[in-house]
Amino acid sequence: MTTEKLQKVLARSGFGSRREMEGAISQGRVSVNGKTAQLGDRIGPSDQVSLDSRPVTLKTMDETPRRVIMYNKPEGELCTRRDPEGRRTVFDRLPRLKGERWIAVGRLDINTSGLLLFTTDGELANKLMHPSMQVEREYAVRVMGNATQAQVQAMVEGVMLEDGPANFTDVQEFGGEGINTWFHVVILEGRNREVRRLWESQGLTVSRLKRVRYGNIFLDKRAKAGEWTELTQEEVDELSNLAGIEAKRVPELTPDEKNRWSRDKDKRRPVRGVGPSKRGESRGGPSKGSESRGGSSKRGESRGGSSKSGESRGNGRPSSKSSARNAPPSRKR
């Protein structure tokens, strides 16, 4: 009889990410055939599993739907399902599901905005987040201070942070004046506040941070701040290929789901970040030049290192001093 790791089956069935399920098992919240489960347990088709004392229905690979949505997170929202202090979370704005859960592909801290992916497929989420997959995350960063060539080169070559070595694979300057300069940076993992900490290691402070790409998915006009959009079959297939797993058909929404998702969108209108912005900062997304829906970005002259693709990318400088200070500049493709 074929068996699989318990946390893998729970994640695939939509109860959370694999890491969340490992935590649930460690906390004694999962039982198999009436006995408290342990990390490392494997289960087969005939085993009875309960989560938080409630029997759960597990799904095979073929039964697991693979939906993916792209959400444009505003500043001020938390990447958690519930907050004890009642603050707004990213899950408050997502379309409701029956018998499934949205699983976040990575996290963004409360002061970071931009692209977040959510999926119903725990295996896809786990693969896309795992450091071994080397999936690119690209950010638009506004830095306070004058970054030198030596500082940029140091961040590309790698610096030692408190939780180990870290580096950017690509750093591109995108304009701005004085102490407020925009960059686009690429990183291959998702450690806590890693982008900010890399800049801080050089004595520089990040004043705005926005994720604009995850793998082959770029943040675009389909999702304004506080809005989500479902990815197409082609985009989901590209993510599956990136994760090294078999492509799967995206299920069509039933009439009931269409009505429910439409109502959810109407109720969850786009918002701006909490509190007034400083110095008239714009909280809008990347401009028209960055509205790609897939593929790799085109690279231009890099101040430190190059991307995997090795392609050339233009500077995309903002057209005015005001826009250079306030809006995340885009890449030309």
mmCIF file of C-alpha atoms in Angstrom:
data_model
loop_
_atom_site.group_PDB
_atom_site.id
_atom_site.type_symbol
_atom_site.label_atom_id
_atom_site.label_comp_id
_atom_site.label_asym_id
_atom_site.label_seq_id
_atom_site.Cartn_x
_atom_site.Cartn_y
_atom_site.Cartn_z
ATOM 1 C CA MET A 1 0.000 0.000 0.000
ATOM 2 C CA THR A 2 1.326 3.404 -0.982
ATOM 3 C CA THR A 3 1.733 5.869 1.882
ATOM 4 C CA GLU A 4 2.543 9.569 2.022
ATOM 5 C CA LYS A 5 3.737 11.974 4.689
ATOM 6 C CA LEU A 6 0.841 13.177 6.823
ATOM 7 C CA GLN A 7 1.658 16.880 6.516
ATOM 8 C CA LYS A 8 1.926 16.575 2.728
ATOM 9 C CA VAL A 9 -1.557 15.067 2.416
ATOM 10 C CA LEU A 10 -3.090 17.631 4.783
ATOM 11 C CA ALA A 11 -1.504 20.504 2.841
ATOM 12 C CA ARG A 12 -2.604 19.066 -0.485
ATOM 13 C CA SER A 13 -6.140 18.796 0.862
ATOM 14 C CA GLY A 14 -6.208 22.528 1.530
ATOM 15 C CA PHE A 15 -5.914 22.717 5.331
ATOM 16 C CA GLY A 16 -2.844 24.945 5.236
ATOM 17 C CA SER A 17 0.718 25.036 3.972
ATOM 18 C CA ARG A 18 3.003 22.084 4.685
ATOM 19 C CA ARG A 19 4.815 24.152 7.306
ATOM 20 C CA GLU A 20 1.508 25.029 8.995
ATOM 21 C CA MET A 21 0.540 21.351 9.042
ATOM 22 C CA GLU A 22 3.893 20.376 10.532
ATOM 23 C CA GLY A 23 3.167 22.913 13.274
ATOM 24 C CA ALA A 24 -0.315 21.452 13.844
ATOM 25 C CA ILE A 25 1.160 17.948 14.168
ATOM 26 C CA SER A 26 3.851 19.167 16.598
ATOM 27 C CA GLN A 27 1.156 20.834 18.722
ATOM 28 C CA GLY A 28 -0.798 17.573 19.006
ATOM 29 C CA ARG A 29 -3.761 18.865 16.991
ATOM 30 C CA VAL A 30 -3.745 15.976 14.492
ATOM 31 C CA SER A 31 -4.697 12.360 15.136
ATOM 32 C CA VAL A 32 -4.588 9.265 12.929
ATOM 33 C CA ASN A 33 -6.974 6.390 13.663
ATOM 34 C CA GLY A 34 -7.653 7.860 17.100
ATOM 35 C CA LYS A 35 -4.004 8.306 18.126
ATOM 36 C CA THR A 36 -2.108 11.577 18.335
ATOM 37 C CA ALA A 37 0.056 11.913 15.249
ATOM 38 C CA GLN A 38 3.792 12.535 15.282
ATOM 39 C CA LEU A 39 6.015 14.285 12.773
ATOM 40 C CA GLY A 40 7.229 11.697 10.307
ATOM 41 C CA ASP A 41 3.980 9.667 10.334
ATOM 42 C CA ARG A 42 2.813 8.364 6.979
ATOM 43 C CA ILE A 43 -0.761 7.540 6.028
ATOM 44 C CA GLY A 44 -2.569 5.524 3.390
ATOM 45 C CA PRO A 45 -6.011 5.737 1.760
ATOM 46 C CA SER A 46 -7.763 3.797 4.562
ATOM 47 C CA ASP A 47 -6.456 5.870 7.497
ATOM 48 C CA GLN A 48 -8.849 8.159 9.378
ATOM 49 C CA VAL A 49 -7.435 11.599 10.155
ATOM 50 C CA SER A 50 -8.762 14.308 12.481
ATOM 51 C CA LEU A 51 -7.641 17.927 12.813
ATOM 52 C CA ASP A 52 -8.571 19.812 15.982
ATOM 53 C CA SER A 53 -10.746 16.824 17.000
ATOM 54 C CA ARG A 54 -12.770 16.975 13.785
ATOM 55 C CA PRO A 55 -12.619 14.264 11.095
ATOM 56 C CA VAL A 56 -11.268 15.628 7.819
ATOM 57 C CA THR A 57 -11.723 14.499 4.250
ATOM 58 C CA LEU A 58 -8.419 14.013 2.507
ATOM 59 C CA LYS A 59 -7.939 14.370 -1.231
ATOM 60 C CA THR A 60 -5.819 12.483 -3.689
ATOM 61 C CA MET A 61 -3.610 14.304 -6.171
ATOM 62 C CA ASP A 62 -6.295 14.001 -8.855
ATOM 63 C CA GLU A 63 -9.007 15.356 -6.565
ATOM 64 C CA THR A 64 -7.096 18.460 -5.466
ATOM 65 C CA PRO A 65 -8.128 21.580 -7.387
ATOM 66 C CA ARG A 66 -5.412 24.044 -8.304
ATOM 67 C CA ARG A 67 -6.650 27.589 -8.194
ATOM 68 C CA VAL A 68 -4.285 30.534 -7.861
ATOM 69 C CA ILE A 69 -5.118 34.178 -7.261
ATOM 70 C CA MET A 70 -2.881 37.232 -7.298
ATOM 71 C CA TYR A 71 -3.527 39.781 -4.545
ATOM 72 C CA ASN A 72 -2.165 43.329 -4.419
ATOM 73 C CA LYS A 73 -1.467 43.839 -0.719
ATOM 74 C CA PRO A 74 -1.667 47.399 0.626
ATOM 75 C CA GLU A 75 0.587 48.548 3.434
ATOM 76 C CA GLY A 76 -1.001 48.043 6.839
ATOM 77 C CA GLU A 77 -2.365 44.519 6.300
ATOM 78 C CA LEU A 78 -1.054 41.453 8.144
ATOM 79 C CA CYS A 79 -0.224 38.119 6.487
ATOM 80 C CA THR A 80 -2.077 36.028 9.034
ATOM 81 C CA ARG A 81 -5.522 34.440 9.151
ATOM 82 C CA ARG A 82 -6.518 36.058 12.434
ATOM 83 C CA ASP A 83 -5.087 38.891 14.472
ATOM 84 C CA PRO A 84 -5.767 39.029 18.243
ATOM 85 C CA GLU A 85 -5.808 42.834 18.051
ATOM 86 C CA GLY A 86 -8.436 42.844 15.316
ATOM 87 C CA ARG A 87 -6.216 44.417 12.672
ATOM 88 C CA ARG A 88 -6.939 43.916 8.993
ATOM 89 C CA THR A 89 -5.424 40.800 7.385
ATOM 90 C CA VAL A 90 -4.884 39.806 3.763
ATOM 91 C CA PHE A 91 -7.330 36.906 4.191
ATOM 92 C CA ASP A 92 -10.171 39.350 4.975
ATOM 93 C CA ARG A 93 -10.260 40.369 1.321
ATOM 94 C CA LEU A 94 -10.015 37.007 -0.453
ATOM 95 C CA PRO A 95 -12.975 35.256 -2.127
ATOM 96 C CA ARG A 96 -14.692 32.676 0.042
ATOM 97 C CA LEU A 97 -14.248 28.964 -0.613
ATOM 98 C CA LYS A 98 -16.342 25.955 0.358
ATOM 99 C CA GLY A 99 -14.449 22.942 1.631
ATOM 100 C CA GLU A 100 -11.063 24.507 0.792
ATOM 101 C CA ARG A 101 -8.689 27.157 2.135
ATOM 102 C CA TRP A 102 -6.485 29.748 0.531
ATOM 103 C CA ILE A 103 -2.815 29.084 1.247
ATOM 104 C CA ALA A 104 -0.410 32.018 1.057
ATOM 105 C CA VAL A 105 2.688 31.546 -1.085
ATOM 106 C CA GLY A 106 5.117 33.365 1.199
ATOM 107 C CA ARG A 107 4.494 36.462 3.296
ATOM 108 C CA LEU A 108 4.995 40.225 3.276
ATOM 109 C CA ASP A 109 5.451 42.256 6.457
ATOM 110 C CA ILE A 110 2.902 44.856 7.505
ATOM 111 C CA ASN A 111 4.832 47.757 5.953
ATOM 112 C CA THR A 112 5.469 46.003 2.611
ATOM 113 C CA SER A 113 2.982 46.141 -0.246
ATOM 114 C CA GLY A 114 2.581 44.378 -3.552
ATOM 115 C CA LEU A 115 2.164 40.925 -5.021
ATOM 116 C CA LEU A 116 0.985 37.963 -2.965
ATOM 117 C CA LEU A 117 -0.025 34.632 -4.483
ATOM 118 C CA PHE A 118 -2.641 32.381 -2.885
ATOM 119 C CA THR A 119 -3.524 28.854 -3.963
ATOM 120 C CA THR A 120 -5.787 25.988 -2.950
ATOM 121 C CA ASP A 121 -2.969 23.512 -3.677
ATOM 122 C CA GLY A 122 -0.672 22.987 -0.692
ATOM 123 C CA GLU A 123 1.898 21.099 -2.739
ATOM 124 C CA LEU A 124 2.219 23.965 -5.224
ATOM 125 C CA ALA A 125 2.551 26.476 -2.372
ATOM 126 C CA ASN A 126 5.245 24.416 -0.662
ATOM 127 C CA LYS A 127 7.273 23.976 -3.846
ATOM 128 C CA LEU A 128 7.141 27.674 -4.755
ATOM 129 C CA MET A 129 8.260 28.714 -1.252
ATOM 130 C CA HIS A 130 11.006 26.130 -0.746
ATOM 131 C CA PRO A 131 14.525 27.638 -0.912
ATOM 132 C CA SER A 132 15.766 24.726 -3.020
ATOM 133 C CA MET A 133 13.514 25.811 -5.910
ATOM 134 C CA GLN A 134 15.388 29.144 -6.234
ATOM 135 C CA VAL A 135 12.258 31.040 -7.323
ATOM 136 C CA GLU A 136 12.965 34.720 -8.024
ATOM 137 C CA ARG A 137 11.189 37.415 -6.012
ATOM 138 C CA GLU A 138 11.566 40.946 -7.355
ATOM 139 C CA TYR A 139 10.989 44.110 -5.332
ATOM 140 C CA ALA A 140 10.841 47.839 -6.019
ATOM 141 C CA VAL A 141 12.789 49.488 -3.184
ATOM 142 C CA ARG A 142 13.137 53.147 -2.217
ATOM 143 C CA VAL A 143 16.282 53.666 -0.172
ATOM 144 C CA MET A 144 17.124 56.597 2.085
ATOM 145 C CA GLY A 145 20.786 57.390 1.738
ATOM 146 C CA ASN A 146 23.363 57.425 -1.026
ATOM 147 C CA ALA A 147 24.161 53.852 -2.016
ATOM 148 C CA THR A 148 27.674 53.453 -3.365
ATOM 149 C CA GLN A 149 28.888 50.961 -5.932
ATOM 150 C CA ALA A 150 30.842 49.177 -3.211
ATOM 151 C CA GLN A 151 27.726 48.789 -1.036
ATOM 152 C CA VAL A 152 25.675 47.406 -3.927
ATOM 153 C CA GLN A 153 28.457 45.012 -4.876
ATOM 154 C CA ALA A 154 28.691 43.809 -1.269
ATOM 155 C CA MET A 155 24.972 42.932 -1.242
ATOM 156 C CA VAL A 156 25.327 40.997 -4.492
ATOM 157 C CA GLU A 157 28.408 39.106 -3.343
ATOM 158 C CA GLY A 158 26.728 38.349 -0.024
ATOM 159 C CA VAL A 159 26.706 39.574 3.558
ATOM 160 C CA MET A 160 26.309 37.717 6.853
ATOM 161 C CA LEU A 161 22.995 38.415 8.609
ATOM 162 C CA GLU A 162 22.033 37.155 12.071
ATOM 163 C CA ASP A 163 20.313 34.110 10.516
ATOM 164 C CA GLY A 164 22.993 33.314 7.940
ATOM 165 C CA PRO A 165 24.427 34.590 4.647
ATOM 166 C CA ALA A 166 22.199 36.458 2.205
ATOM 167 C CA ASN A 167 22.527 38.277 -1.097
ATOM 168 C CA PHE A 168 20.685 39.815 -4.025
ATOM 169 C CA THR A 169 21.134 38.145 -7.404
ATOM 170 C CA ASP A 170 20.420 41.426 -9.202
ATOM 171 C CA VAL A 171 20.352 45.119 -8.247
ATOM 172 C CA GLN A 172 19.178 47.774 -10.698
ATOM 173 C CA GLU A 173 19.049 51.522 -10.043
ATOM 174 C CA PHE A 174 15.842 53.120 -11.295
ATOM 175 C CA GLY A 175 16.192 56.805 -10.580
ATOM 176 C CA GLY A 176 15.240 59.256 -7.896
ATOM 177 C CA GLU A 177 17.225 62.150 -6.511
ATOM 178 C CA GLY A 178 19.088 63.028 -3.348
ATOM 179 C CA ILE A 179 18.662 60.598 -0.497
ATOM 180 C CA ASN A 180 15.586 58.932 -2.058
ATOM 181 C CA THR A 181 16.671 56.500 -4.764
ATOM 182 C CA TRP A 182 14.658 53.682 -6.319
ATOM 183 C CA PHE A 183 16.093 50.239 -7.030
ATOM 184 C CA HIS A 184 14.765 46.927 -8.260
ATOM 185 C CA VAL A 185 16.288 43.929 -6.501
ATOM 186 C CA VAL A 186 15.918 40.166 -6.964
ATOM 187 C CA ILE A 187 16.217 37.583 -4.211
ATOM 188 C CA LEU A 188 15.828 33.796 -4.262
ATOM 189 C CA GLU A 189 14.342 33.104 -0.832
ATOM 190 C CA GLY A 190 11.812 34.585 1.564
ATOM 191 C CA ARG A 191 13.400 34.998 4.988
ATOM 192 C CA ASN A 192 11.843 37.495 7.380
ATOM 193 C CA ARG A 193 12.574 41.121 6.362
ATOM 194 C CA GLU A 194 15.514 39.905 4.281
ATOM 195 C CA VAL A 195 15.409 42.709 1.703
ATOM 196 C CA ARG A 196 15.288 45.386 4.401
ATOM 197 C CA ARG A 197 18.031 43.720 6.448
ATOM 198 C CA LEU A 198 20.363 43.484 3.455
ATOM 199 C CA TRP A 199 20.138 47.249 2.943
ATOM 200 C CA GLU A 200 20.456 47.872 6.681
ATOM 201 C CA SER A 201 23.703 45.861 6.663
ATOM 202 C CA GLN A 202 25.129 48.699 4.548
ATOM 203 C CA GLY A 203 23.856 51.451 6.852
ATOM 204 C CA LEU A 204 20.941 52.293 4.526
ATOM 205 C CA THR A 205 17.217 52.412 5.332
ATOM 206 C CA VAL A 206 14.364 51.169 3.115
ATOM 207 C CA SER A 207 11.566 53.742 3.143
ATOM 208 C CA ARG A 208 9.243 51.898 0.734
ATOM 209 C CA LEU A 209 9.155 48.282 -0.368
ATOM 210 C CA LYS A 210 6.840 46.679 -2.901
ATOM 211 C CA ARG A 211 6.990 43.192 -4.377
ATOM 212 C CA VAL A 212 6.390 43.360 -8.122
ATOM 213 C CA ARG A 213 7.132 39.795 -9.251
ATOM 214 C CA TYR A 214 7.076 36.232 -7.935
ATOM 215 C CA GLY A 215 8.602 33.774 -10.376
ATOM 216 C CA ASN A 216 6.935 34.367 -13.733
ATOM 217 C CA ILE A 217 3.981 36.340 -12.324
ATOM 218 C CA PHE A 218 4.162 40.139 -12.425
ATOM 219 C CA LEU A 219 1.902 42.522 -10.544
ATOM 220 C CA ASP A 220 -0.266 44.260 -13.140
ATOM 221 C CA LYS A 221 -3.405 46.348 -13.634
ATOM 222 C CA ARG A 222 -5.774 43.460 -13.037
ATOM 223 C CA ALA A 223 -5.390 43.918 -9.277
ATOM 224 C CA LYS A 224 -5.292 47.392 -7.765
ATOM 225 C CA ALA A 225 -4.328 47.863 -4.115
ATOM 226 C CA GLY A 226 -6.620 45.688 -1.992
ATOM 227 C CA GLU A 227 -7.908 43.716 -4.996
ATOM 228 C CA TRP A 228 -7.332 40.172 -6.273
ATOM 229 C CA THR A 229 -7.658 38.437 -9.617
ATOM 230 C CA GLU A 230 -7.641 34.748 -10.516
ATOM 231 C CA LEU A 231 -4.744 33.620 -12.678
ATOM 232 C CA THR A 232 -5.373 32.077 -16.072
ATOM 233 C CA GLN A 233 -4.792 28.442 -16.965
ATOM 234 C CA GLU A 234 -1.624 29.441 -18.847
ATOM 235 C CA GLU A 235 -0.232 31.325 -15.840
ATOM 236 C CA VAL A 236 -1.031 28.481 -13.428
ATOM 237 C CA ASP A 237 0.625 26.000 -15.805
ATOM 238 C CA GLU A 238 3.747 28.206 -15.876
ATOM 239 C CA LEU A 239 3.828 28.250 -12.063
ATOM 240 C CA SER A 240 3.397 24.462 -11.982
ATOM 241 C CA ASN A 241 6.290 24.074 -14.395
ATOM 242 C CA LEU A 242 8.402 26.434 -12.286
ATOM 243 C CA ALA A 243 7.612 24.325 -9.211
ATOM 244 C CA GLY A 244 8.504 21.118 -11.030
ATOM 245 C CA ILE A 245 5.064 19.504 -10.657
ATOM 246 C CA GLU A 246 2.555 18.237 -13.176
ATOM 247 C CA ALA A 247 0.154 20.775 -14.668
ATOM 248 C CA LYS A 248 -3.473 20.505 -13.664
ATOM 249 C CA ARG A 249 -6.660 21.944 -15.092
ATOM 250 C CA VAL A 250 -7.981 24.996 -13.268
ATOM 251 C CA PRO A 251 -11.618 24.207 -12.373
ATOM 252 C CA GLU A 252 -14.294 26.489 -13.748
ATOM 253 C CA LEU A 253 -16.322 28.443 -11.229
ATOM 254 C CA THR A 254 -19.821 27.148 -10.637
ATOM 255 C CA PRO A 255 -22.711 29.659 -10.960
ATOM 256 C CA ASP A 256 -22.885 29.807 -7.150
ATOM 257 C CA GLU A 257 -19.141 30.470 -6.894
ATOM 258 C CA LYS A 258 -19.305 33.168 -9.565
ATOM 259 C CA ASN A 259 -22.063 34.974 -7.660
ATOM 260 C CA ARG A 260 -20.263 34.594 -4.321
ATOM 261 C CA TRP A 261 -16.897 35.771 -5.687
ATOM 262 C CA SER A 262 -18.579 38.715 -7.416
ATOM 263 C CA ARG A 263 -20.251 39.749 -4.160
ATOM 264 C CA ASP A 264 -16.942 39.375 -2.324
ATOM 265 C CA LYS A 265 -15.227 41.699 -4.790
ATOM 266 C CA ASP A 266 -17.969 44.297 -4.373
ATOM 267 C CA LYS A 267 -17.646 44.168 -0.581
ATOM 268 C CA ARG A 268 -13.855 44.272 -0.574
ATOM 269 C CA ARG A 269 -13.128 47.478 -2.380
ATOM 270 C CA PRO A 270 -9.514 48.590 -2.857
ATOM 271 C CA VAL A 271 -8.004 50.564 -0.004
ATOM 272 C CA ARG A 272 -4.935 52.609 0.681
ATOM 273 C CA GLY A 273 -2.500 51.819 3.451
ATOM 274 C CA VAL A 274 -3.418 52.629 7.030
ATOM 275 C CA GLY A 275 -2.763 56.210 8.051
ATOM 276 C CA PRO A 276 -1.724 59.243 5.983
ATOM 277 C CA SER A 277 1.207 58.793 3.651
ATOM 278 C CA LYS A 278 4.412 60.699 4.247
ATOM 279 C CA ARG A 279 5.461 63.523 1.929
ATOM 280 C CA GLY A 280 2.583 62.758 -0.414
ATOM 281 C CA GLU A 281 3.794 59.263 -1.229
ATOM 282 C CA SER A 282 1.852 57.494 -3.902
ATOM 283 C CA ARG A 283 0.638 53.997 -3.011
ATOM 284 C CA GLY A 284 -0.209 52.990 -6.536
ATOM 285 C CA GLY A 285 1.315 50.015 -8.282
ATOM 286 C CA PRO A 286 3.975 49.916 -10.946
ATOM 287 C CA SER A 287 3.253 52.017 -13.979
ATOM 288 C CA LYS A 288 2.185 50.747 -17.357
ATOM 289 C CA GLY A 289 5.671 49.742 -18.340
ATOM 290 C CA SER A 290 5.720 46.919 -15.799
ATOM 291 C CA GLU A 291 2.431 45.299 -16.700
ATOM 292 C CA SER A 292 3.678 41.959 -17.886
ATOM 293 C CA ARG A 293 1.764 38.818 -17.043
ATOM 294 C CA GLY A 294 4.523 36.300 -17.322
ATOM 295 C CA GLY A 295 8.060 35.517 -18.383
ATOM 296 C CA SER A 296 11.300 36.998 -17.158
ATOM 297 C CA SER A 297 12.053 40.679 -16.891
ATOM 298 C CA LYS A 298 14.476 42.202 -19.315
ATOM 299 C CA ARG A 299 17.634 43.325 -17.604
ATOM 300 C CA GLY A 300 19.662 46.403 -18.319
ATOM 301 C CA GLU A 301 22.987 47.525 -16.950
ATOM 302 C CA SER A 302 23.320 46.201 -13.419
ATOM 303 C CA ARG A 303 25.160 47.927 -10.622
ATOM 304 C CA GLY A 304 25.950 44.569 -9.089
ATOM 305 C CA GLY A 305 25.505 41.151 -10.643
ATOM 306 C CA SER A 306 22.990 39.911 -13.151
ATOM 307 C CA SER A 307 19.820 37.856 -13.229
ATOM 308 C CA LYS A 308 19.467 34.274 -14.334
ATOM 309 C CA SER A 309 18.243 35.270 -17.754
ATOM 310 C CA GLY A 310 21.152 37.566 -18.502
ATOM 311 C CA GLU A 311 18.850 39.684 -20.659
ATOM 312 C CA SER A 312 19.212 43.431 -20.987
ATOM 313 C CA ARG A 313 16.870 45.803 -19.215
ATOM 314 C CA GLY A 314 16.392 49.548 -19.608
ATOM 315 C CA ASN A 315 16.561 52.117 -16.845
ATOM 316 C CA GLY A 316 12.870 53.164 -16.905
ATOM 317 C CA ARG A 317 13.587 56.470 -15.159
ATOM 318 C CA PRO A 318 10.586 58.458 -13.926
ATOM 319 C CA SER A 319 9.819 61.582 -15.906
ATOM 320 C CA SER A 320 9.725 64.030 -13.011
ATOM 321 C CA LYS A 321 11.292 64.684 -9.623
ATOM 322 C CA SER A 322 7.981 64.100 -7.899
ATOM 323 C CA SER A 323 7.351 60.722 -9.478
ATOM 324 C CA ALA A 324 10.936 59.703 -8.828
ATOM 325 C CA ARG A 325 10.426 60.279 -5.125
ATOM 326 C CA ASN A 326 6.984 58.771 -4.747
ATOM 327 C CA ALA A 327 6.018 56.076 -7.240
ATOM 328 C CA PRO A 328 7.749 52.721 -7.677
ATOM 329 C CA PRO A 329 9.455 53.022 -11.072
ATOM 330 C CA SER A 330 8.835 50.353 -13.670
ATOM 331 C CA ARG A 331 10.975 48.269 -15.925
ATOM 332 C CA LYS A 332 10.808 48.527 -19.708
ATOM 333 C CA ARG A 333 10.210 45.211 -21.378
#
